[in-house]
Amino acid sequence: MLVSQRAQTYAQLFSSKRYENHQQQRKSNAFYFLLGSAAAYGLYSQTQRTADAEANTLDIEIDFASDLKEGEMKELKVGPKDDDKILISRVNGKLHAVGNYCTHFGAPLSTGLLFDDKVLCPWHAASFSVVTGALEGAPGVDGLPTFQITEKDGKHLVTIPVPLPKSQSQPLAKRDPADKRRYVIVGGGPAGVSCAEALRQSGFTGEITVISAEDMVAYDRTLLTKMLPTIDASKTKIRSDDYLKNADIDFLLKTKVDSIDTTAKSVKLSDGTSVSYDKLCIATGASAFKPPIPGISLPNVHVLRSSADQESIKSHIDQAKKVVILGAGFIGSECASALKLKYKDAMEVHMISLEQVPLQRQFGLEVGKMFASEHEKNGVKLHTSRKVTEIRGDGQKATHVVLDDGTVLEADLVLVGAGVQPATKFLAGSGIKTDQWGGIECDPFLATSAKDVYAAGDCASYPYWLTGRRMRIEHYMNAMDQGSYSAFNMLGKLTPFGNIPFYWTRHYNKTVQYIGYAHEFDEVHIEGDVLANKFVAFYIKDGKVLAVAGQQNSGAVLTYMEAMHQNLMPSAEDIKSGKETAETLRGKLKQNKGASRCRRENCCHKKTIAQ
C-alpha cells in the first residue's frame, strides 16, 4: 500500500487523472480475484486468453511478438482497465515480460528508455532489469515482477497471476542472535534507511541500529517544497513501519548524537548513553542554513527541511496573505510555485534572489529566465540581485522584510530558503576528516578517514569518477544509492560509487531534469525553445559537456545520462555541430552490449519474490 500512497501523492502533484485511475485500478485487483479470473478478464478478450481458475493465472498472447525487434520494448494490455499493462522486451534474442510501472511513483516504463537489459524510468531515472526485474538504481525501492513467456502452436503466451503484482521485493536476511556484530547508522533519512535495508538484502544477520533526530524516518523530502501547503509527509515514506520491523532494524528516534569516539567505536547520545558499533555509517544529511539577519528567529520565520518544519508552516499558512521567501534556489522557487498553485491571487508572494534570475548558478541565464518567466506569469513578485538586511517585527512576530535597496515588504509569513549545510558538527574531535564546508571526506568506496566508518548522502564528499573532482550532492536519488553502496562496502563487497547525478525540479506543472555535475561552466549550448520548456541545455567547460538539463519526457536528458554512465558522452563540438544528437547517440548506446550491467547484482540481488 505504501507505493500506492506515494503514487497518489505524486498524482496530486501532476494533477493527472490518468495516474489516479491507474492507482484506482490497482486497488480493484481484488475485485477481479473475487469475480474469478476467467470471468473478469474473459470479457476483455476471450479469443486471446485462457485462465486457470485454481491457480488464478492467465495465459495471454503477445500478438506483436514477431514484430518486436532486438532492443525494443512495448506495453501489453492484459485486462479491461487502461492501466492493466505489462512490459514486453526483446533482449539478446529472447522475449521477456516484467511489470510496466516504476516502483517509485508508478510511471509507465514503456515510455522510458531501454539500454541492453536496463529500462530507465522516464520521470526520475530509476532503473530496472527487464530480464530479472531487479532494481538497479534509486529512486525505485523494489524490483519489477517478472512473468513467464512460453511458445505454443506458434504463439507466444505470457502467464500472469491475478491480481497483477505491482512489485518484486528483495528477500531480507533475518536477525541471528548468534551474530554479535552491530552496525550503526546515524541518520534516518533516505541514505540511512537505504543503507539499513541493503545490509539485510545483502545477507547481514547482525544487529542494525538506526539513530535519528526526527520522529519519522525515510520520507520523501523532495515533495515538502513541491507540495508545501498540501502534502502529508507520512504518505511519502519510502518504507512502512511494518516493513522495517520485519527487517529487524532497530530505531532510536528523536535521539541526537553528541559525538563519536572512533577509537572506542562508540556513538555518544545526547542523553548521556552510548551505542557501540563494529561498523558505522554516517548519513545525517544536511540542515537548513539560517543567515545571520536581524529578526531571523522571530516565530513566523520558517526554514523548510524536515517534516516538522513543513507541519509548522502548514499550521500557519492558511491565515497568511503576504508571504516573503528569502532565496530563489530550489527550495524558494518550489515553495513559491506550490503556494501560487494553491492560493493563486488570494496570497501575495514575494521572492528575494541574490542572483540576476532564479537558479542562474545551476542552469545558466537563459534557463533561469524561463523559471523567472513562470514565476511572473503566476503572480510571484521577484526581487532580483537583492539582499535582505533585516526582518522587522512587532515584538511577537515578523511584520516586514527590508531589502538592501531600502524596499520594505509587508509579511505575515517568512520562508527562508537560503540553502543547507552538512549536519556534521558533532564530528568535531572524532578524527573523521571533513572539508571546509563540513562535508565528510570519503574515498570512492564511501569510506571515511576513520577505520570502519562510512558516509552517505548529503553529508558525504566523494571523488566523482567521471572527472576526479570531489563533490557533495544534495539530492534524493544520490542519497538512496549511496546508502546502498555504503552497505555493500561495509560488508566488504568492494563497490565503488560510480553513479551519474540526477535531479528534477517542478514549477507550475513544468518539470526540468538535470544530469551530471557542472560546478562551473563557461558555455551553455541550448537546443530547442527554452521559454516553451521544449529544450535541452548542455553545460560545457573546456570543450567537455559536464551536465545536461531539459524537459521531462523527451528522453534526451536520460539518453545523455546513459552516455555519461557508459563514458561515451560526445564532445561539445560534435553536439554543437549536429554531428551527434540524442537519437544517433541512442543507437550507439544500444549497440554497446553489457555496458548497462547492474553493479548491485553481486551484492544484494538474489532470487526475488513477487508481491
PDB file of C-alpha atoms in Angstrom, residues 29 148 153 175 289 371 465:
ATOM      1  CA  ASN A  29      -7.442  -6.071  -8.497  1.00  0.00           C
ATOM      2  CA  GLN A 148       6.945 -16.407 -17.764  1.00  0.00           C
ATOM      3  CA  ASP A 153       1.371 -23.539 -31.588  1.00  0.00           C
ATOM      4  CA  ARG A 175      18.473 -11.339  12.581  1.00  0.00           C
ATOM      5  CA  PHE A 289      21.098  27.364   6.790  1.00  0.00           C
ATOM      6  CA  PHE A 371      11.935  29.912 -14.435  1.00  0.00           C
ATOM      7  CA  TRP A 465      34.540   9.003 -11.051  1.00  0.00           C
TER       8      TRP A 465
END
